Amino acid sequence: MKKIHLVKKIFPLLILSAFIGLPLATAQAQTPQALFQQANQDYQKGDYLQAATKYDSLVRIGYRSAALYNNLGNSYYRLGRVAPTILAYERAALLAPSDEEIRHNLSLAQNMTVDNIVPLSESLSARLTDTLTQALPIGAWSVLAVVFAWSALGLFLLFLFGLHTGTKRWSFYGFLLSLALCALSYGLRRHGENQLHNNPYSIVTVANVTAKSEPSAAGGDVFSIHEGTKVRVMESLNKWDKIRLADGKIGWIPSEAAEKI
């Protein structure tokens, strides 16, 4: 069985807030890169709580990267904290969907959960779309869309102004192929962006919660789920979330019982 790996190299971080100070005293006199490396050292020394605290301090001031979330998940995994581990790995996977190490770590973390939910089978088109989207980063699909667009334009001009019948024929078919690949790349980029920015999933963060038939504690019990289970939030009403499990079950849980990925 593979082990959980620590990412030693920090990926480019997205700064969401530029002019705020670090909330922790340990971070106030350090650059984010230095704090990240210090957290790595704490992890390697076996001080997982200190490492998690430092990684989390970077997250809370607005820094985001797959490496940061992956290392945060590694630290929580060593501490045996189910929901924070899965949350961190899920967030890392959103930022780097094609990263095999992150997917492996997430799979290991999911073995920590109590619930054994058998998901409904997805349509072939949905599975294929997700597989293709995760094959490359969102930025790569954007680049490919532009490349194929320019290729289509060039081939179309060659078709219009080509002097030979053979040249016109293959340039026309090349134009159609490039146009189709451009549309595919653009569509996969949009799908990836939608998954990243409009993710409807949350992770249960309490030890266990009983889903109700309506958004009220007086509602009938529908099913119970435990910490670390991934749910799809369908709607929210009066501090209650209507959720759907992977097996199709639907119920209402208090909003504070789960945290958005």
mmCIF file of C-alpha atoms in Angstrom:
data_model
loop_
_atom_site.group_PDB
_atom_site.id
_atom_site.type_symbol
_atom_site.label_atom_id
_atom_site.label_comp_id
_atom_site.label_asym_id
_atom_site.label_seq_id
_atom_site.Cartn_x
_atom_site.Cartn_y
_atom_site.Cartn_z
ATOM 1 C CA MET A 1 0.000 0.000 0.000
ATOM 2 C CA LYS A 2 1.304 3.435 -0.884
ATOM 3 C CA LYS A 3 2.011 5.950 1.825
ATOM 4 C CA ILE A 4 0.702 9.463 2.209
ATOM 5 C CA HIS A 5 3.319 11.737 0.638
ATOM 6 C CA LEU A 6 4.269 15.254 1.653
ATOM 7 C CA VAL A 7 4.562 17.799 -1.126
ATOM 8 C CA LYS A 8 7.783 19.652 -0.410
ATOM 9 C CA LYS A 9 7.472 22.188 -3.191
ATOM 10 C CA ILE A 10 4.802 24.838 -2.873
ATOM 11 C CA PHE A 11 2.763 25.506 -6.009
ATOM 12 C CA PRO A 12 1.886 29.059 -7.062
ATOM 13 C CA LEU A 13 -0.493 30.453 -4.447
ATOM 14 C CA LEU A 14 -3.483 32.592 -5.254
ATOM 15 C CA ILE A 15 -3.572 35.652 -2.979
ATOM 16 C CA LEU A 16 -7.198 36.533 -2.344
ATOM 17 C CA SER A 17 -6.500 39.305 0.144
ATOM 18 C CA ALA A 18 -3.396 41.379 -0.231
ATOM 19 C CA PHE A 19 -3.235 43.811 2.645
ATOM 20 C CA ILE A 20 -4.093 41.816 5.759
ATOM 21 C CA GLY A 21 -1.681 40.608 8.394
ATOM 22 C CA LEU A 22 -1.179 37.028 9.471
ATOM 23 C CA PRO A 23 -3.513 36.254 12.366
ATOM 24 C CA LEU A 24 -1.091 34.006 14.179
ATOM 25 C CA ALA A 25 1.843 35.389 16.095
ATOM 26 C CA THR A 26 4.117 32.729 14.609
ATOM 27 C CA ALA A 27 3.282 33.914 11.110
ATOM 28 C CA GLN A 28 3.540 37.672 11.566
ATOM 29 C CA ALA A 29 7.265 37.953 10.912
ATOM 30 C CA GLN A 30 7.484 35.310 8.196
ATOM 31 C CA THR A 31 6.841 35.169 4.496
ATOM 32 C CA PRO A 32 4.248 32.631 3.318
ATOM 33 C CA GLN A 33 6.996 30.604 1.621
ATOM 34 C CA ALA A 34 9.029 30.492 4.843
ATOM 35 C CA LEU A 35 5.982 29.470 6.872
ATOM 36 C CA PHE A 36 5.156 26.755 4.359
ATOM 37 C CA GLN A 37 8.680 25.340 4.560
ATOM 38 C CA GLN A 38 8.606 25.537 8.354
ATOM 39 C CA ALA A 39 5.336 23.590 8.367
ATOM 40 C CA ASN A 40 6.972 20.987 6.108
ATOM 41 C CA GLN A 41 9.796 20.639 8.625
ATOM 42 C CA ASP A 42 7.326 20.249 11.501
ATOM 43 C CA TYR A 43 5.584 17.495 9.541
ATOM 44 C CA GLN A 44 8.836 15.670 8.837
ATOM 45 C CA LYS A 45 9.725 15.846 12.538
ATOM 46 C CA GLY A 46 6.373 14.282 13.414
ATOM 47 C CA ASP A 47 4.850 17.443 14.900
ATOM 48 C CA TYR A 48 1.658 17.084 12.868
ATOM 49 C CA LEU A 49 -0.445 19.427 15.011
ATOM 50 C CA GLN A 50 2.029 22.282 14.603
ATOM 51 C CA ALA A 51 2.292 21.580 10.872
ATOM 52 C CA ALA A 52 -1.495 21.606 10.470
ATOM 53 C CA THR A 53 -1.743 24.871 12.405
ATOM 54 C CA LYS A 54 0.757 26.576 10.117
ATOM 55 C CA TYR A 55 -0.729 25.226 6.893
ATOM 56 C CA ASP A 56 -4.182 26.271 8.081
ATOM 57 C CA SER A 57 -2.958 29.775 8.934
ATOM 58 C CA LEU A 58 -1.992 30.215 5.276
ATOM 59 C CA VAL A 59 -5.406 28.992 4.134
ATOM 60 C CA ARG A 60 -7.217 31.339 6.510
ATOM 61 C CA ILE A 61 -5.481 34.440 5.160
ATOM 62 C CA GLY A 62 -6.442 33.584 1.602
ATOM 63 C CA TYR A 63 -3.657 31.477 0.115
ATOM 64 C CA ARG A 64 -4.758 28.589 -2.089
ATOM 65 C CA SER A 65 -2.830 25.826 -3.845
ATOM 66 C CA ALA A 66 -3.136 22.097 -4.367
ATOM 67 C CA ALA A 67 0.183 21.578 -2.553
ATOM 68 C CA LEU A 68 -0.963 23.551 0.477
ATOM 69 C CA TYR A 69 -4.250 21.662 0.791
ATOM 70 C CA ASN A 70 -2.546 18.318 0.167
ATOM 71 C CA ASN A 71 -0.034 18.915 2.955
ATOM 72 C CA LEU A 72 -2.783 20.135 5.266
ATOM 73 C CA GLY A 73 -4.674 16.917 4.542
ATOM 74 C CA ASN A 74 -1.547 14.872 5.243
ATOM 75 C CA SER A 75 -1.197 16.515 8.657
ATOM 76 C CA TYR A 76 -4.838 15.967 9.587
ATOM 77 C CA TYR A 77 -4.593 12.375 8.358
ATOM 78 C CA ARG A 78 -1.728 11.720 10.782
ATOM 79 C CA LEU A 79 -3.815 13.274 13.556
ATOM 80 C CA GLY A 80 -6.745 10.990 12.717
ATOM 81 C CA ARG A 81 -9.145 13.863 12.040
ATOM 82 C CA VAL A 82 -11.543 12.453 9.483
ATOM 83 C CA ALA A 83 -13.565 15.421 8.196
ATOM 84 C CA PRO A 84 -10.697 17.972 8.035
ATOM 85 C CA THR A 85 -8.552 15.395 6.199
ATOM 86 C CA ILE A 86 -11.165 14.715 3.530
ATOM 87 C CA LEU A 87 -12.052 18.406 3.187
ATOM 88 C CA ALA A 88 -8.415 19.313 2.566
ATOM 89 C CA TYR A 89 -7.880 16.552 0.003
ATOM 90 C CA GLU A 90 -11.158 17.357 -1.786
ATOM 91 C CA ARG A 91 -10.091 20.996 -2.077
ATOM 92 C CA ALA A 92 -6.679 19.935 -3.343
ATOM 93 C CA ALA A 93 -8.347 17.692 -5.940
ATOM 94 C CA LEU A 94 -10.493 20.597 -7.149
ATOM 95 C CA LEU A 95 -7.376 22.649 -7.840
ATOM 96 C CA ALA A 96 -5.397 19.763 -9.354
ATOM 97 C CA PRO A 97 -7.924 17.199 -10.644
ATOM 98 C CA SER A 98 -5.321 15.251 -12.628
ATOM 99 C CA ASP A 99 -2.856 14.842 -9.730
ATOM 100 C CA GLU A 100 -2.621 11.100 -9.031
ATOM 101 C CA GLU A 101 -0.972 11.543 -5.634
ATOM 102 C CA ILE A 102 -3.806 13.729 -4.372
ATOM 103 C CA ARG A 103 -6.392 11.271 -5.702
ATOM 104 C CA HIS A 104 -4.551 8.438 -3.942
ATOM 105 C CA ASN A 105 -4.422 10.371 -0.674
ATOM 106 C CA LEU A 106 -8.133 11.169 -0.920
ATOM 107 C CA SER A 107 -8.912 7.496 -1.506
ATOM 108 C CA LEU A 108 -6.967 6.540 1.628
ATOM 109 C CA ALA A 109 -8.754 9.197 3.660
ATOM 110 C CA GLN A 110 -12.171 7.991 2.519
ATOM 111 C CA ASN A 111 -11.377 4.636 4.116
ATOM 112 C CA MET A 112 -11.570 6.443 7.468
ATOM 113 C CA THR A 113 -15.311 7.072 7.098
ATOM 114 C CA VAL A 114 -18.009 4.955 8.742
ATOM 115 C CA ASP A 115 -20.692 5.134 6.061
ATOM 116 C CA ASN A 116 -20.550 2.676 3.184
ATOM 117 C CA ILE A 117 -22.621 4.361 0.500
ATOM 118 C CA VAL A 118 -22.907 2.635 -2.867
ATOM 119 C CA PRO A 119 -23.218 5.379 -5.502
ATOM 120 C CA LEU A 120 -25.743 5.235 -8.298
ATOM 121 C CA SER A 121 -24.216 4.537 -11.684
ATOM 122 C CA GLU A 122 -23.608 7.643 -13.801
ATOM 123 C CA SER A 123 -24.339 7.888 -17.486
ATOM 124 C CA LEU A 124 -21.488 7.100 -19.862
ATOM 125 C CA SER A 125 -21.437 10.694 -21.127
ATOM 126 C CA ALA A 126 -21.160 12.104 -17.583
ATOM 127 C CA ARG A 127 -18.316 9.730 -16.696
ATOM 128 C CA LEU A 128 -16.510 10.495 -19.948
ATOM 129 C CA THR A 129 -16.887 14.261 -19.466
ATOM 130 C CA ASP A 130 -15.498 14.104 -15.921
ATOM 131 C CA THR A 131 -12.626 11.856 -16.999
ATOM 132 C CA LEU A 132 -11.625 14.161 -19.844
ATOM 133 C CA THR A 133 -11.975 17.286 -17.698
ATOM 134 C CA GLN A 134 -9.701 15.842 -15.022
ATOM 135 C CA ALA A 135 -7.106 14.681 -17.544
ATOM 136 C CA LEU A 136 -5.615 18.193 -17.795
ATOM 137 C CA PRO A 137 -5.620 21.382 -15.690
ATOM 138 C CA ILE A 138 -8.216 24.010 -16.604
ATOM 139 C CA GLY A 139 -5.492 26.288 -17.959
ATOM 140 C CA ALA A 140 -4.296 23.577 -20.329
ATOM 141 C CA TRP A 141 -7.777 23.201 -21.825
ATOM 142 C CA SER A 142 -7.852 26.987 -22.338
ATOM 143 C CA VAL A 143 -4.535 26.887 -24.188
ATOM 144 C CA LEU A 144 -5.693 23.992 -26.367
ATOM 145 C CA ALA A 145 -8.916 25.827 -27.241
ATOM 146 C CA VAL A 146 -6.898 28.831 -28.452
ATOM 147 C CA VAL A 147 -4.434 26.636 -30.377
ATOM 148 C CA PHE A 148 -7.220 24.759 -32.159
ATOM 149 C CA ALA A 149 -9.052 28.038 -32.895
ATOM 150 C CA TRP A 150 -6.005 29.498 -34.633
ATOM 151 C CA SER A 151 -5.436 26.193 -36.395
ATOM 152 C CA ALA A 152 -9.021 26.218 -37.661
ATOM 153 C CA LEU A 153 -8.606 29.785 -38.911
ATOM 154 C CA GLY A 154 -5.374 28.972 -40.726
ATOM 155 C CA LEU A 155 -6.809 25.870 -42.361
ATOM 156 C CA PHE A 156 -9.942 27.743 -43.412
ATOM 157 C CA LEU A 157 -7.830 30.427 -45.100
ATOM 158 C CA LEU A 158 -5.811 27.697 -46.793
ATOM 159 C CA PHE A 159 -9.055 26.151 -48.019
ATOM 160 C CA LEU A 160 -10.228 29.491 -49.436
ATOM 161 C CA PHE A 161 -7.010 30.461 -51.141
ATOM 162 C CA GLY A 162 -5.376 27.096 -51.847
ATOM 163 C CA LEU A 163 -4.444 26.518 -55.476
ATOM 164 C CA HIS A 164 -4.760 22.746 -55.636
ATOM 165 C CA THR A 165 -7.820 20.553 -55.208
ATOM 166 C CA GLY A 166 -5.957 18.161 -52.899
ATOM 167 C CA THR A 167 -4.837 21.033 -50.668
ATOM 168 C CA LYS A 168 -8.366 22.393 -50.490
ATOM 169 C CA ARG A 169 -9.736 18.963 -49.599
ATOM 170 C CA TRP A 170 -7.390 18.152 -46.691
ATOM 171 C CA SER A 171 -7.439 21.749 -45.387
ATOM 172 C CA PHE A 172 -11.247 21.662 -45.284
ATOM 173 C CA TYR A 173 -11.311 18.399 -43.315
ATOM 174 C CA GLY A 174 -8.538 19.741 -41.080
ATOM 175 C CA PHE A 175 -10.597 22.878 -40.498
ATOM 176 C CA LEU A 176 -13.615 20.832 -39.399
ATOM 177 C CA LEU A 177 -11.476 18.690 -37.083
ATOM 178 C CA SER A 178 -9.765 21.725 -35.530
ATOM 179 C CA LEU A 179 -13.119 23.433 -35.060
ATOM 180 C CA ALA A 180 -14.519 20.354 -33.298
ATOM 181 C CA LEU A 181 -11.451 20.051 -31.052
ATOM 182 C CA CYS A 182 -11.651 23.760 -30.236
ATOM 183 C CA ALA A 183 -15.287 23.380 -29.184
ATOM 184 C CA LEU A 184 -14.447 20.274 -27.132
ATOM 185 C CA SER A 185 -11.528 21.973 -25.353
ATOM 186 C CA TYR A 186 -13.600 25.058 -24.609
ATOM 187 C CA GLY A 187 -16.476 22.956 -23.297
ATOM 188 C CA LEU A 188 -14.183 20.959 -21.008
ATOM 189 C CA ARG A 189 -12.630 24.184 -19.727
ATOM 190 C CA ARG A 190 -16.089 25.563 -18.890
ATOM 191 C CA HIS A 191 -17.041 22.286 -17.216
ATOM 192 C CA GLY A 192 -13.867 22.370 -15.119
ATOM 193 C CA GLU A 193 -14.458 25.987 -14.105
ATOM 194 C CA ASN A 194 -18.016 25.167 -13.101
ATOM 195 C CA GLN A 195 -16.809 22.290 -10.924
ATOM 196 C CA LEU A 196 -14.244 24.571 -9.288
ATOM 197 C CA HIS A 197 -16.367 27.659 -8.654
ATOM 198 C CA ASN A 198 -19.872 26.203 -8.279
ATOM 199 C CA ASN A 199 -19.076 23.024 -6.413
ATOM 200 C CA PRO A 200 -22.309 21.878 -4.704
ATOM 201 C CA TYR A 201 -20.664 19.341 -2.397
ATOM 202 C CA SER A 202 -20.028 19.480 1.334
ATOM 203 C CA ILE A 203 -18.400 17.180 3.886
ATOM 204 C CA VAL A 204 -20.175 16.184 7.104
ATOM 205 C CA THR A 205 -18.109 17.590 9.978
ATOM 206 C CA VAL A 206 -20.039 16.325 13.022
ATOM 207 C CA ALA A 207 -19.706 12.831 14.482
ATOM 208 C CA ASN A 208 -23.145 11.877 13.166
ATOM 209 C CA VAL A 209 -26.302 13.605 12.029
ATOM 210 C CA THR A 210 -29.817 12.385 11.291
ATOM 211 C CA ALA A 211 -31.360 13.702 8.096
ATOM 212 C CA LYS A 212 -34.964 14.866 8.400
ATOM 213 C CA SER A 213 -37.888 14.732 5.995
ATOM 214 C CA GLU A 214 -38.292 18.511 6.217
ATOM 215 C CA PRO A 215 -36.135 21.494 7.275
ATOM 216 C CA SER A 216 -37.103 21.204 10.924
ATOM 217 C CA ALA A 217 -36.046 19.227 13.983
ATOM 218 C CA ALA A 218 -39.666 18.060 14.152
ATOM 219 C CA GLY A 219 -39.383 16.321 10.795
ATOM 220 C CA GLY A 220 -39.311 12.560 10.526
ATOM 221 C CA ASP A 221 -36.001 10.714 10.542
ATOM 222 C CA VAL A 222 -34.898 9.646 7.055
ATOM 223 C CA PHE A 223 -31.340 8.342 7.476
ATOM 224 C CA SER A 224 -28.198 8.922 9.534
ATOM 225 C CA ILE A 225 -24.741 9.780 8.221
ATOM 226 C CA HIS A 226 -21.377 10.238 9.880
ATOM 227 C CA GLU A 227 -18.292 12.433 9.818
ATOM 228 C CA GLY A 228 -16.457 12.602 6.512
ATOM 229 C CA THR A 229 -19.368 11.635 4.259
ATOM 230 C CA LYS A 230 -19.647 13.688 1.079
ATOM 231 C CA VAL A 231 -23.083 15.124 0.316
ATOM 232 C CA ARG A 232 -24.528 17.215 -2.495
ATOM 233 C CA VAL A 233 -26.328 20.333 -1.261
ATOM 234 C CA MET A 234 -29.448 20.853 -3.352
ATOM 235 C CA GLU A 235 -30.878 23.892 -1.566
ATOM 236 C CA SER A 236 -30.709 25.774 1.731
ATOM 237 C CA LEU A 237 -33.574 27.071 3.863
ATOM 238 C CA ASN A 238 -33.589 28.565 7.365
ATOM 239 C CA LYS A 239 -30.182 27.158 8.320
ATOM 240 C CA TRP A 240 -31.075 23.721 6.948
ATOM 241 C CA ASP A 241 -29.579 22.105 3.848
ATOM 242 C CA LYS A 242 -31.407 19.711 1.582
ATOM 243 C CA ILE A 243 -28.823 17.071 0.727
ATOM 244 C CA ARG A 244 -28.545 14.160 -1.653
ATOM 245 C CA LEU A 245 -26.285 11.184 -1.010
ATOM 246 C CA ALA A 246 -24.389 9.352 -3.735
ATOM 247 C CA ASP A 247 -26.950 6.530 -3.518
ATOM 248 C CA GLY A 248 -29.829 8.920 -4.228
ATOM 249 C CA LYS A 249 -31.229 9.351 -0.699
ATOM 250 C CA ILE A 250 -32.493 12.849 0.076
ATOM 251 C CA GLY A 251 -33.011 14.583 3.409
ATOM 252 C CA TRP A 252 -32.495 17.782 5.394
ATOM 253 C CA ILE A 253 -29.637 18.394 7.831
ATOM 254 C CA PRO A 254 -28.634 21.489 9.860
ATOM 255 C CA SER A 255 -26.315 23.700 7.802
ATOM 256 C CA GLU A 256 -23.658 23.675 10.534
ATOM 257 C CA ALA A 257 -23.402 19.864 10.297
ATOM 258 C CA ALA A 258 -21.423 20.036 7.043
ATOM 259 C CA GLU A 259 -18.791 22.305 5.486
ATOM 260 C CA LYS A 260 -18.699 23.297 1.835
ATOM 261 C CA ILE A 261 -15.766 21.923 -0.170
#
